[in-house]
Every structure is written in C-alpha cells, then in structure tokens.
PDB file of C-alpha atoms in Angstrom:
ATOM      1  CA  MET A   1      61.015 104.762  42.400  1.00  0.00           C
ATOM      2  CA  SER A   2      60.643 106.326  41.180  1.00  0.00           C
ATOM      3  CA  ASP A   3      59.553 110.145  38.523  1.00  0.00           C
ATOM      4  CA  GLN A   4      58.333 106.796  40.616  1.00  0.00           C
ATOM      5  CA  GLN A   5      61.671 106.908  40.563  1.00  0.00           C
ATOM      6  CA  ASP A   6      63.393 110.094  38.635  1.00  0.00           C
ATOM      7  CA  THR A   7      64.537 110.421  41.787  1.00  0.00           C
ATOM      8  CA  GLN A   8      62.623 107.968  42.802  1.00  0.00           C
ATOM      9  CA  MET A   9      63.348 109.952  43.293  1.00  0.00           C
ATOM     10  CA  ARG A  10      61.472 108.288  41.201  1.00  0.00           C
ATOM     11  CA  PRO A  11      60.609 103.436  41.815  1.00  0.00           C
ATOM     12  CA  ASN A  12      61.090 107.944  41.494  1.00  0.00           C
ATOM     13  CA  SER A  13      61.928 113.444  40.758  1.00  0.00           C
ATOM     14  CA  GLU A  14      62.415 114.074  37.090  1.00  0.00           C
ATOM     15  CA  ARG A  15      59.049 113.217  35.999  1.00  0.00           C
ATOM     16  CA  ALA A  16      57.780 115.600  39.042  1.00  0.00           C
ATOM     17  CA  ALA A  17      60.080 118.584  37.233  1.00  0.00           C
ATOM     18  CA  GLY A  18      58.225 117.727  34.424  1.00  0.00           C
ATOM     19  CA  GLU A  19      60.726 116.318  32.049  1.00  0.00           C
ATOM     20  CA  HIS A  20      59.753 118.516  29.037  1.00  0.00           C
ATOM     21  CA  GLY A  21      63.096 118.297  26.611  1.00  0.00           C
ATOM     22  CA  ALA A  22      63.317 114.127  27.510  1.00  0.00           C
ATOM     23  CA  ARG A  23      63.272 111.930  24.478  1.00  0.00           C
ATOM     24  CA  GLN A  24      60.703 108.630  24.958  1.00  0.00           C
ATOM     25  CA  THR A  25      64.123 106.835  24.429  1.00  0.00           C
ATOM     26  CA  ASP A  26      65.485 108.315  27.119  1.00  0.00           C
ATOM     27  CA  LEU A  27      63.038 107.734  29.738  1.00  0.00           C
ATOM     28  CA  PHE A  28      63.847 105.184  32.315  1.00  0.00           C
ATOM     29  CA  ASP A  29      61.717 102.072  32.296  1.00  0.00           C
ATOM     30  CA  TYR A  30      59.720 102.385  35.609  1.00  0.00           C
ATOM     31  CA  ASP A  31      57.679 100.087  34.581  1.00  0.00           C
ATOM     32  CA  ALA A  32      60.499  97.080  34.764  1.00  0.00           C
ATOM     33  CA  GLU A  33      61.800  98.425  37.610  1.00  0.00           C
ATOM     34  CA  LEU A  34      58.802  98.296  39.654  1.00  0.00           C
ATOM     35  CA  ARG A  35      57.173  94.449  38.025  1.00  0.00           C
ATOM     36  CA  LEU A  36      56.946  93.185  41.494  1.00  0.00           C
ATOM     37  CA  HIS A  37      55.249  95.711  43.354  1.00  0.00           C
ATOM     38  CA  ASN A  38      52.735  96.197  40.651  1.00  0.00           C
ATOM     39  CA  GLU A  39      51.566  93.419  41.339  1.00  0.00           C
ATOM     40  CA  LEU A  40      50.836  93.906  44.942  1.00  0.00           C
ATOM     41  CA  PHE A  41      49.671  97.815  43.646  1.00  0.00           C
ATOM     42  CA  ARG A  42      47.048  96.302  41.723  1.00  0.00           C
ATOM     43  CA  ALA A  43      46.047  93.578  44.352  1.00  0.00           C
ATOM     44  CA  ALA A  44      45.473  96.486  46.570  1.00  0.00           C
ATOM     45  CA  ALA A  45      43.719  98.786  44.413  1.00  0.00           C
ATOM     46  CA  ARG A  46      40.750  96.165  43.388  1.00  0.00           C
ATOM     47  CA  VAL A  47      39.429  98.403  40.703  1.00  0.00           C
ATOM     48  CA  GLY A  48      35.661  97.661  40.463  1.00  0.00           C
ATOM     49  CA  SER A  49      33.992  97.504  37.263  1.00  0.00           C
ATOM     50  CA  ARG A  50      32.395 100.723  37.654  1.00  0.00           C
ATOM     51  CA  ASP A  51      34.915 102.290  39.575  1.00  0.00           C
ATOM     52  CA  ARG A  52      35.752 106.066  38.338  1.00  0.00           C
ATOM     53  CA  VAL A  53      39.398 106.038  38.858  1.00  0.00           C
ATOM     54  CA  LEU A  54      41.606 109.225  39.339  1.00  0.00           C
ATOM     55  CA  ASP A  55      45.774 108.296  39.204  1.00  0.00           C
ATOM     56  CA  ILE A  56      48.383 110.434  40.269  1.00  0.00           C
ATOM     57  CA  GLY A  57      51.642 110.835  39.228  1.00  0.00           C
ATOM     58  CA  CYS A  58      50.728 108.121  36.690  1.00  0.00           C
ATOM     59  CA  GLY A  59      54.105 108.694  34.341  1.00  0.00           C
ATOM     60  CA  THR A  60      53.571 107.023  31.433  1.00  0.00           C
ATOM     61  CA  GLY A  61      50.214 104.787  32.480  1.00  0.00           C
ATOM     62  CA  GLN A  62      50.680 101.533  33.111  1.00  0.00           C
ATOM     63  CA  SER A  63      48.424 101.983  35.765  1.00  0.00           C
ATOM     64  CA  THR A  64      45.895 103.911  34.650  1.00  0.00           C
ATOM     65  CA  ARG A  65      46.154 101.320  31.704  1.00  0.00           C
ATOM     66  CA  GLU A  66      45.044  98.783  34.590  1.00  0.00           C
ATOM     67  CA  ALA A  67      42.438 100.507  36.088  1.00  0.00           C
ATOM     68  CA  ALA A  68      40.608 101.527  32.690  1.00  0.00           C
ATOM     69  CA  ARG A  69      40.552  96.977  31.759  1.00  0.00           C
ATOM     70  CA  ALA A  70      39.458  96.626  35.618  1.00  0.00           C
ATOM     71  CA  ALA A  71      36.367  99.630  35.666  1.00  0.00           C
ATOM     72  CA  VAL A  72      35.270  98.335  32.174  1.00  0.00           C
ATOM     73  CA  THR A  73      31.752 101.019  32.734  1.00  0.00           C
ATOM     74  CA  GLY A  74      33.691 103.033  34.897  1.00  0.00           C
ATOM     75  CA  SER A  75      36.578 105.223  33.842  1.00  0.00           C
ATOM     76  CA  ALA A  76      40.391 105.875  34.511  1.00  0.00           C
ATOM     77  CA  VAL A  77      42.556 109.421  34.292  1.00  0.00           C
ATOM     78  CA  GLY A  78      46.037 109.789  35.248  1.00  0.00           C
ATOM     79  CA  VAL A  79      47.506 112.937  35.923  1.00  0.00           C
ATOM     80  CA  ASP A  80      51.098 113.574  35.650  1.00  0.00           C
ATOM     81  CA  LEU A  81      53.560 117.102  35.272  1.00  0.00           C
ATOM     82  CA  SER A  82      55.873 114.884  32.576  1.00  0.00           C
ATOM     83  CA  ALA A  83      54.996 115.692  28.813  1.00  0.00           C
ATOM     84  CA  PRO A  84      56.947 112.990  27.432  1.00  0.00           C
ATOM     85  CA  MET A  85      55.459 110.465  29.795  1.00  0.00           C
ATOM     86  CA  LEU A  86      52.113 111.480  28.813  1.00  0.00           C
ATOM     87  CA  GLU A  87      52.574 111.332  25.185  1.00  0.00           C
ATOM     88  CA  ARG A  88      53.986 107.685  25.874  1.00  0.00           C
ATOM     89  CA  ALA A  89      50.954 107.221  28.047  1.00  0.00           C
ATOM     90  CA  ARG A  90      48.605 108.063  25.628  1.00  0.00           C
ATOM     91  CA  GLN A  91      50.058 106.204  22.618  1.00  0.00           C
ATOM     92  CA  LEU A  92      50.119 103.179  24.994  1.00  0.00           C
ATOM     93  CA  SER A  93      46.309 103.564  25.402  1.00  0.00           C
ATOM     94  CA  ASP A  94      45.638 104.131  21.576  1.00  0.00           C
ATOM     95  CA  ASP A  95      47.606 101.384  20.610  1.00  0.00           C
ATOM     96  CA  GLU A  96      44.963  99.100  23.280  1.00  0.00           C
ATOM     97  CA  GLY A  97      42.569 101.096  22.066  1.00  0.00           C
ATOM     98  CA  LEU A  98      41.111 101.625  25.525  1.00  0.00           C
ATOM     99  CA  PRO A  99      37.914 104.169  25.585  1.00  0.00           C
ATOM    100  CA  ASN A 100      37.069 104.876  29.042  1.00  0.00           C
ATOM    101  CA  ILE A 101      40.981 106.001  29.385  1.00  0.00           C
ATOM    102  CA  ALA A 102      42.277 110.042  29.447  1.00  0.00           C
ATOM    103  CA  TYR A 103      45.390 111.888  30.739  1.00  0.00           C
ATOM    104  CA  ARG A 104      46.310 115.426  31.727  1.00  0.00           C
ATOM    105  CA  GLN A 105      49.304 117.313  32.264  1.00  0.00           C
ATOM    106  CA  ALA A 106      48.545 118.792  35.874  1.00  0.00           C
ATOM    107  CA  ASP A 107      49.717 119.537  39.223  1.00  0.00           C
ATOM    108  CA  ALA A 108      47.511 117.444  41.662  1.00  0.00           C
ATOM    109  CA  GLN A 109      48.122 119.927  44.285  1.00  0.00           C
ATOM    110  CA  VAL A 110      46.113 123.018  42.486  1.00  0.00           C
ATOM    111  CA  HIS A 111      44.773 121.184  39.618  1.00  0.00           C
ATOM    112  CA  ARG A 112      40.871 121.664  39.798  1.00  0.00           C
ATOM    113  CA  PHE A 113      39.626 118.477  39.424  1.00  0.00           C
ATOM    114  CA  PRO A 114      35.738 117.828  39.083  1.00  0.00           C
ATOM    115  CA  SER A 115      33.903 117.332  42.951  1.00  0.00           C
ATOM    116  CA  THR A 116      32.551 114.298  43.925  1.00  0.00           C
ATOM    117  CA  HIS A 117      33.312 112.301  40.856  1.00  0.00           C
ATOM    118  CA  PHE A 118      35.925 109.555  41.568  1.00  0.00           C
ATOM    119  CA  ASP A 119      35.198 106.138  43.732  1.00  0.00           C
ATOM    120  CA  LEU A 120      39.111 105.718  44.241  1.00  0.00           C
ATOM    121  CA  CYS A 121      42.922 107.532  43.727  1.00  0.00           C
ATOM    122  CA  ILE A 122      45.532 105.267  42.961  1.00  0.00           C
ATOM    123  CA  SER A 123      49.239 106.582  42.916  1.00  0.00           C
ATOM    124  CA  ARG A 124      52.412 104.556  42.211  1.00  0.00           C
ATOM    125  CA  PHE A 125      55.360 106.546  43.493  1.00  0.00           C
ATOM    126  CA  GLY A 126      53.588 109.451  42.633  1.00  0.00           C
ATOM    127  CA  ALA A 127      51.965 111.447  45.532  1.00  0.00           C
ATOM    128  CA  MET A 128      55.706 111.893  47.424  1.00  0.00           C
ATOM    129  CA  PHE A 129      57.025 115.489  46.026  1.00  0.00           C
ATOM    130  CA  PHE A 130      53.895 117.611  47.274  1.00  0.00           C
ATOM    131  CA  ALA A 131      55.227 121.039  48.309  1.00  0.00           C
ATOM    132  CA  ASP A 132      52.409 121.192  50.201  1.00  0.00           C
ATOM    133  CA  PRO A 133      51.468 117.721  51.654  1.00  0.00           C
ATOM    134  CA  VAL A 134      48.324 118.464  52.898  1.00  0.00           C
ATOM    135  CA  ALA A 135      47.301 120.779  50.953  1.00  0.00           C
ATOM    136  CA  ALA A 136      47.622 118.839  47.782  1.00  0.00           C
ATOM    137  CA  PHE A 137      45.359 115.585  49.732  1.00  0.00           C
ATOM    138  CA  THR A 138      42.957 117.861  50.524  1.00  0.00           C
ATOM    139  CA  ASN A 139      42.924 119.327  46.743  1.00  0.00           C
ATOM    140  CA  ILE A 140      42.837 115.053  46.123  1.00  0.00           C
ATOM    141  CA  GLY A 141      39.817 115.164  48.453  1.00  0.00           C
ATOM    142  CA  ARG A 142      37.466 117.383  46.842  1.00  0.00           C
ATOM    143  CA  ALA A 143      37.830 115.053  44.060  1.00  0.00           C
ATOM    144  CA  LEU A 144      36.457 111.960  45.527  1.00  0.00           C
ATOM    145  CA  ARG A 145      33.197 111.231  46.989  1.00  0.00           C
ATOM    146  CA  PRO A 146      32.372 110.322  50.491  1.00  0.00           C
ATOM    147  CA  GLY A 147      33.951 107.103  51.329  1.00  0.00           C
ATOM    148  CA  ALA A 148      35.922 106.619  48.505  1.00  0.00           C
ATOM    149  CA  ARG A 149      39.137 104.886  48.668  1.00  0.00           C
ATOM    150  CA  LEU A 150      43.135 106.403  48.419  1.00  0.00           C
ATOM    151  CA  VAL A 151      45.798 103.934  47.637  1.00  0.00           C
ATOM    152  CA  LEU A 152      48.749 104.839  47.377  1.00  0.00           C
ATOM    153  CA  LEU A 153      52.209 102.926  47.109  1.00  0.00           C
ATOM    154  CA  VAL A 154      55.581 105.193  48.570  1.00  0.00           C
ATOM    155  CA  TRP A 155      58.684 104.348  49.555  1.00  0.00           C
ATOM    156  CA  GLN A 156      60.187 103.778  52.944  1.00  0.00           C
ATOM    157  CA  ASP A 157      63.044 105.177  54.973  1.00  0.00           C
ATOM    158  CA  ARG A 158      66.246 106.373  52.516  1.00  0.00           C
ATOM    159  CA  ASP A 159      68.117 103.816  55.021  1.00  0.00           C
ATOM    160  CA  LEU A 160      65.959 100.970  53.575  1.00  0.00           C
ATOM    161  CA  ASN A 161      66.164 100.975  49.940  1.00  0.00           C
ATOM    162  CA  GLU A 162      69.424 100.018  48.678  1.00  0.00           C
ATOM    163  CA  TRP A 163      68.774 101.129  45.392  1.00  0.00           C
ATOM    164  CA  ALA A 164      68.425 104.947  47.225  1.00  0.00           C
ATOM    165  CA  SER A 165      71.851 104.051  48.443  1.00  0.00           C
ATOM    166  CA  ALA A 166      73.629 102.224  46.752  1.00  0.00           C
ATOM    167  CA  ILE A 167      74.097 103.844  43.435  1.00  0.00           C
ATOM    168  CA  ARG A 168      74.378 107.029  44.988  1.00  0.00           C
ATOM    169  CA  ARG A 169      77.329 106.086  47.635  1.00  0.00           C
ATOM    170  CA  SER A 170      79.231 104.844  44.453  1.00  0.00           C
ATOM    171  CA  LEU A 171      78.568 108.023  42.675  1.00  0.00           C
ATOM    172  CA  THR A 172      79.762 110.010  45.570  1.00  0.00           C
ATOM    173  CA  ALA A 173      82.594 108.232  47.612  1.00  0.00           C
ATOM    174  CA  ALA A 174      82.348 108.297  51.241  1.00  0.00           C
ATOM    175  CA  THR A 175      84.111 111.821  51.432  1.00  0.00           C
ATOM    176  CA  ALA A 176      81.364 113.559  49.030  1.00  0.00           C
ATOM    177  CA  ALA A 177      78.039 115.384  50.891  1.00  0.00           C
ATOM    178  CA  PRO A 178      75.371 113.826  52.498  1.00  0.00           C
ATOM    179  CA  ALA A 179      72.487 112.618  50.721  1.00  0.00           C
ATOM    180  CA  PRO A 180      69.817 114.939  50.597  1.00  0.00           C
ATOM    181  CA  PRO A 181      67.565 115.461  53.163  1.00  0.00           C
ATOM    182  CA  THR A 182      64.729 112.992  53.338  1.00  0.00           C
ATOM    183  CA  GLY A 183      62.068 116.260  54.611  1.00  0.00           C
ATOM    184  CA  GLY A 184      60.173 118.458  52.952  1.00  0.00           C
ATOM    185  CA  PRO A 185      59.246 117.104  48.443  1.00  0.00           C
ATOM    186  CA  GLY A 186      61.134 114.145  47.683  1.00  0.00           C
ATOM    187  CA  PRO A 187      60.383 110.080  47.118  1.00  0.00           C
ATOM    188  CA  PHE A 188      60.839 109.506  51.107  1.00  0.00           C
ATOM    189  CA  SER A 189      58.377 112.220  52.325  1.00  0.00           C
ATOM    190  CA  LEU A 190      55.448 109.567  53.186  1.00  0.00           C
ATOM    191  CA  ALA A 191      58.194 107.653  54.464  1.00  0.00           C
ATOM    192  CA  ASP A 192      57.429 107.762  58.534  1.00  0.00           C
ATOM    193  CA  PRO A 193      53.684 106.493  59.095  1.00  0.00           C
ATOM    194  CA  THR A 194      53.189 109.222  61.886  1.00  0.00           C
ATOM    195  CA  VAL A 195      53.672 112.001  59.408  1.00  0.00           C
ATOM    196  CA  THR A 196      51.750 110.291  57.038  1.00  0.00           C
ATOM    197  CA  GLN A 197      48.891 109.685  59.004  1.00  0.00           C
ATOM    198  CA  GLY A 198      48.143 112.773  60.214  1.00  0.00           C
ATOM    199  CA  ILE A 199      48.720 115.000  57.011  1.00  0.00           C
ATOM    200  CA  LEU A 200      46.125 112.256  55.341  1.00  0.00           C
ATOM    201  CA  ALA A 201      43.904 112.752  58.475  1.00  0.00           C
ATOM    202  CA  ALA A 202      44.203 116.736  58.355  1.00  0.00           C
ATOM    203  CA  ALA A 203      43.398 116.384  54.238  1.00  0.00           C
ATOM    204  CA  GLY A 204      40.281 114.867  55.475  1.00  0.00           C
ATOM    205  CA  PHE A 205      41.110 111.140  54.889  1.00  0.00           C
ATOM    206  CA  ALA A 206      40.231 108.545  57.750  1.00  0.00           C
ATOM    207  CA  GLN A 207      40.723 104.717  58.097  1.00  0.00           C
ATOM    208  CA  VAL A 208      44.772 104.918  56.916  1.00  0.00           C
ATOM    209  CA  GLY A 209      46.567 102.014  56.939  1.00  0.00           C
ATOM    210  CA  PHE A 210      50.117 100.658  56.400  1.00  0.00           C
ATOM    211  CA  THR A 211      51.463  97.915  54.709  1.00  0.00           C
ATOM    212  CA  ASP A 212      54.737  96.304  54.402  1.00  0.00           C
ATOM    213  CA  VAL A 213      56.447  95.833  50.666  1.00  0.00           C
ATOM    214  CA  HIS A 214      59.884  94.114  50.792  1.00  0.00           C
ATOM    215  CA  GLU A 215      60.553  93.542  46.869  1.00  0.00           C
ATOM    216  CA  PRO A 216      63.649  94.263  44.749  1.00  0.00           C
ATOM    217  CA  VAL A 217      63.540  96.881  42.099  1.00  0.00           C
ATOM    218  CA  PHE A 218      64.866  95.894  38.537  1.00  0.00           C
ATOM    219  CA  TYR A 219      67.762  97.946  36.430  1.00  0.00           C
ATOM    220  CA  GLY A 220      67.899  95.971  33.307  1.00  0.00           C
ATOM    221  CA  PRO A 221      68.740  92.592  32.249  1.00  0.00           C
ATOM    222  CA  ASP A 222      72.798  93.342  32.586  1.00  0.00           C
ATOM    223  CA  THR A 223      75.220  95.164  33.748  1.00  0.00           C
ATOM    224  CA  ALA A 224      75.598  97.079  30.928  1.00  0.00           C
ATOM    225  CA  THR A 225      72.076  98.341  30.660  1.00  0.00           C
ATOM    226  CA  ALA A 226      71.487  98.468  34.047  1.00  0.00           C
ATOM    227  CA  PHE A 227      74.595 101.157  34.191  1.00  0.00           C
ATOM    228  CA  ASP A 228      72.694 103.135  31.139  1.00  0.00           C
ATOM    229  CA  ASN A 229      69.482 103.193  32.980  1.00  0.00           C
ATOM    230  CA  VAL A 230      71.250 104.452  36.138  1.00  0.00           C
ATOM    231  CA  PHE A 231      71.253 107.931  34.053  1.00  0.00           C
ATOM    232  CA  ARG A 232      68.394 108.128  32.395  1.00  0.00           C
ATOM    233  CA  LEU A 233      67.948 109.135  36.198  1.00  0.00           C
ATOM    234  CA  ARG A 234      68.784 113.000  36.105  1.00  0.00           C
ATOM    235  CA  GLU A 235      69.854 112.766  39.930  1.00  0.00           C
ATOM    236  CA  TYR A 236      72.453 110.455  39.473  1.00  0.00           C
ATOM    237  CA  ARG A 237      73.542 112.371  35.982  1.00  0.00           C
ATOM    238  CA  ASP A 238      74.248 115.674  37.993  1.00  0.00           C
ATOM    239  CA  LEU A 239      76.377 114.188  40.449  1.00  0.00           C
ATOM    240  CA  LEU A 240      78.579 113.310  37.472  1.00  0.00           C
ATOM    241  CA  ALA A 241      78.114 116.493  35.960  1.00  0.00           C
ATOM    242  CA  ASN A 242      79.498 118.523  39.314  1.00  0.00           C
ATOM    243  CA  LEU A 243      82.560 116.090  39.074  1.00  0.00           C
ATOM    244  CA  ASP A 244      86.155 116.872  36.823  1.00  0.00           C
ATOM    245  CA  THR A 245      87.028 114.001  34.292  1.00  0.00           C
ATOM    246  CA  ALA A 246      89.203 111.844  36.289  1.00  0.00           C
ATOM    247  CA  THR A 247      86.894 111.399  39.420  1.00  0.00           C
ATOM    248  CA  ALA A 248      83.412 111.079  37.399  1.00  0.00           C
ATOM    249  CA  GLU A 249      85.957 108.047  35.552  1.00  0.00           C
ATOM    250  CA  GLN A 250      86.533 107.074  38.734  1.00  0.00           C
ATOM    251  CA  ALA A 251      82.271 107.284  39.955  1.00  0.00           C
ATOM    252  CA  ARG A 252      81.810 104.980  36.831  1.00  0.00           C
ATOM    253  CA  THR A 253      84.260 102.295  37.872  1.00  0.00           C
ATOM    254  CA  ARG A 254      82.178 102.370  41.269  1.00  0.00           C
ATOM    255  CA  LEU A 255      79.281 102.060  39.980  1.00  0.00           C
ATOM    256  CA  ARG A 256      79.739  98.849  37.332  1.00  0.00           C
ATOM    257  CA  ALA A 257      81.692  98.061  40.168  1.00  0.00           C
ATOM    258  CA  THR A 258      78.512  98.150  42.562  1.00  0.00           C
ATOM    259  CA  LEU A 259      76.240  97.432  39.822  1.00  0.00           C
ATOM    260  CA  ALA A 260      78.081  93.595  38.884  1.00  0.00           C
ATOM    261  CA  ALA A 261      77.990  92.873  42.968  1.00  0.00           C
ATOM    262  CA  HIS A 262      74.053  93.073  42.438  1.00  0.00           C
ATOM    263  CA  SER A 263      74.041  91.373  39.353  1.00  0.00           C
ATOM    264  CA  THR A 264      71.937  87.603  39.221  1.00  0.00           C
ATOM    265  CA  ASP A 265      71.058  85.382  36.491  1.00  0.00           C
ATOM    266  CA  SER A 266      67.722  87.294  36.013  1.00  0.00           C
ATOM    267  CA  GLY A 267      68.723  90.574  35.499  1.00  0.00           C
ATOM    268  CA  VAL A 268      70.394  93.470  38.351  1.00  0.00           C
ATOM    269  CA  TYR A 269      68.825  94.408  41.260  1.00  0.00           C
ATOM    270  CA  PHE A 270      68.600  96.366  44.674  1.00  0.00           C
ATOM    271  CA  ASP A 271      66.789  95.885  47.568  1.00  0.00           C
ATOM    272  CA  SER A 272      63.594  98.121  48.568  1.00  0.00           C
ATOM    273  CA  ARG A 273      61.280  98.868  51.001  1.00  0.00           C
ATOM    274  CA  ALA A 274      57.519  99.874  50.022  1.00  0.00           C
ATOM    275  CA  TRP A 275      54.343 101.168  51.719  1.00  0.00           C
ATOM    276  CA  ILE A 276      51.192 100.674  50.591  1.00  0.00           C
ATOM    277  CA  ILE A 277      48.859 102.702  52.125  1.00  0.00           C
ATOM    278  CA  THR A 278      45.141 102.763  52.519  1.00  0.00           C
ATOM    279  CA  ALA A 279      42.432 105.625  53.306  1.00  0.00           C
ATOM    280  CA  ARG A 280      38.871 106.579  53.086  1.00  0.00           C
ATOM    281  CA  ARG A 281      37.744 109.576  52.686  1.00  0.00           C
ATOM    282  CA  ARG A 282      35.418 110.829  55.092  1.00  0.00           C
TER     283      ARG A 282
END
C-alpha cells in the first residue's frame, strides 16, 4: 500500500509526501498489511550473497533488511522520503546488528546515486509516486550496472483492489465525489502493463515481465484495531476532515460495518491484486 499505501495510497502516499510531522506510533504497519505479498516479493527478488541492492521507497526497511541479510558479502541501501519511517528503519537495523545496510532520505527521481554501482534494484509498493516516471527510472537505471535486475511490486487497477474501493466507499457514500483519477503519480500509476512496459523501455530497461499476485491485505487482528489503522492513512483522515460532524459520524458507522463484514477468525482482510514486475538494465 501502500507509503506502500499511504495512500497506498501506500500497500502505499503519506510516505511519498514525507510524513515529517508523524510520530512513529502513528505509522501504518505496512509490514503486517503486506506479509503475504512480501513473501512472494522476496522470492522474486532472489538477492544474491554478493549483490549490492538498492531499495526504492523502503519505508521502515523490512525489504532492505531482508536484502542485507541475504547479501552477506554485499550491501543494501534503502531510499525513502519519509524521515519518521527512515528513523524506524535505522532503529530496527541497529537492533539486528546489520553491518551492510544504509538508508538515505532522498527523492529517487533526482538523487545522484553512484553510477553503475548496484546489481539489483527492488521496490515494494514504493515506485508508483514519481512525478515523471521515465525520468525517475532513467535516473535509477544509471545507478545499475549493465544487465542488473529490477524487481517491483505495484498495485493493479483500483477496481481490482478492494481495500481501495470498499474503504473509500464506506467513508464517502454513493453521493460523494468520484475516486481520484488513476493517471499521474499515485498507487495505481503502474497498473497498466502496456503503459508500464513503455515507461521502463524508455528508461533503458528490457525483458520486462509481469506476474499476477492475488493475495489479501491485512488491516488488523480485529475490527477495532482495523478502524484505528484506517485512520493512520492520510487519505482517509482527509476525507473525514472535510465532512460536518453528523456526516463524519455516519461515515465512521459505515466504516465499522465494512470492517466487520471483512473480519475473519484470523483478522480483517481485504482482497487485492498486484503485479511483480521484473526487468533488466540494458
């Protein structure tokens, strides 16, 4: 999501916007939300023991830490815009005592990475928010050695992602304004394989492939926790902020009903569809 989801918006756009004022206790737990996705993403990344890995939109650094553990004689660098998330990432990495990991607060579209340095670039729901995706992937490509791999996890269309449609619908009701357009930066900007293949080809990548991922996303062990988690995402906080008191309370009631309808014995889940995209630097 989202931010792998913020709005996964981030699983995530609050992260993409920076979240500089957020407390760590307010951060949405994307690692819990995306556990099933992450297992498939890690398998697709196939980090080698000597790889130098670049992780774009790393958030609190789960994918970066996993890359560092696999690259025992290599290294991993996580890049994100969010200072609070990077602070948490550094704390977790220090707790694990990982000597081959570093984090940078930077915009990957324009940051001056070392040229032809990395063997692998990964991004778990962190590469959909670029203002100019061709420029961004061109810049990232300059940091990769020839033949280096690119592995992305991105959302498919909004209509295929129940977390995006059901939650928003419960908070806005049928008479509300339509959902934000999917064109331009946002969680669904790389949903169309034809468009995305064109972006990557223009940026210097070849052998572009798409693998369908159909796994649910986790919003919490119970409806009360899921309710709190929804409002850790800025898009949904903003929706309620624009409503009067009575309408906002009606929206909360609808949201509780939606979450209850998606509650299972193991927690609150929403359906989702994503792509694992693979490519190579020409």
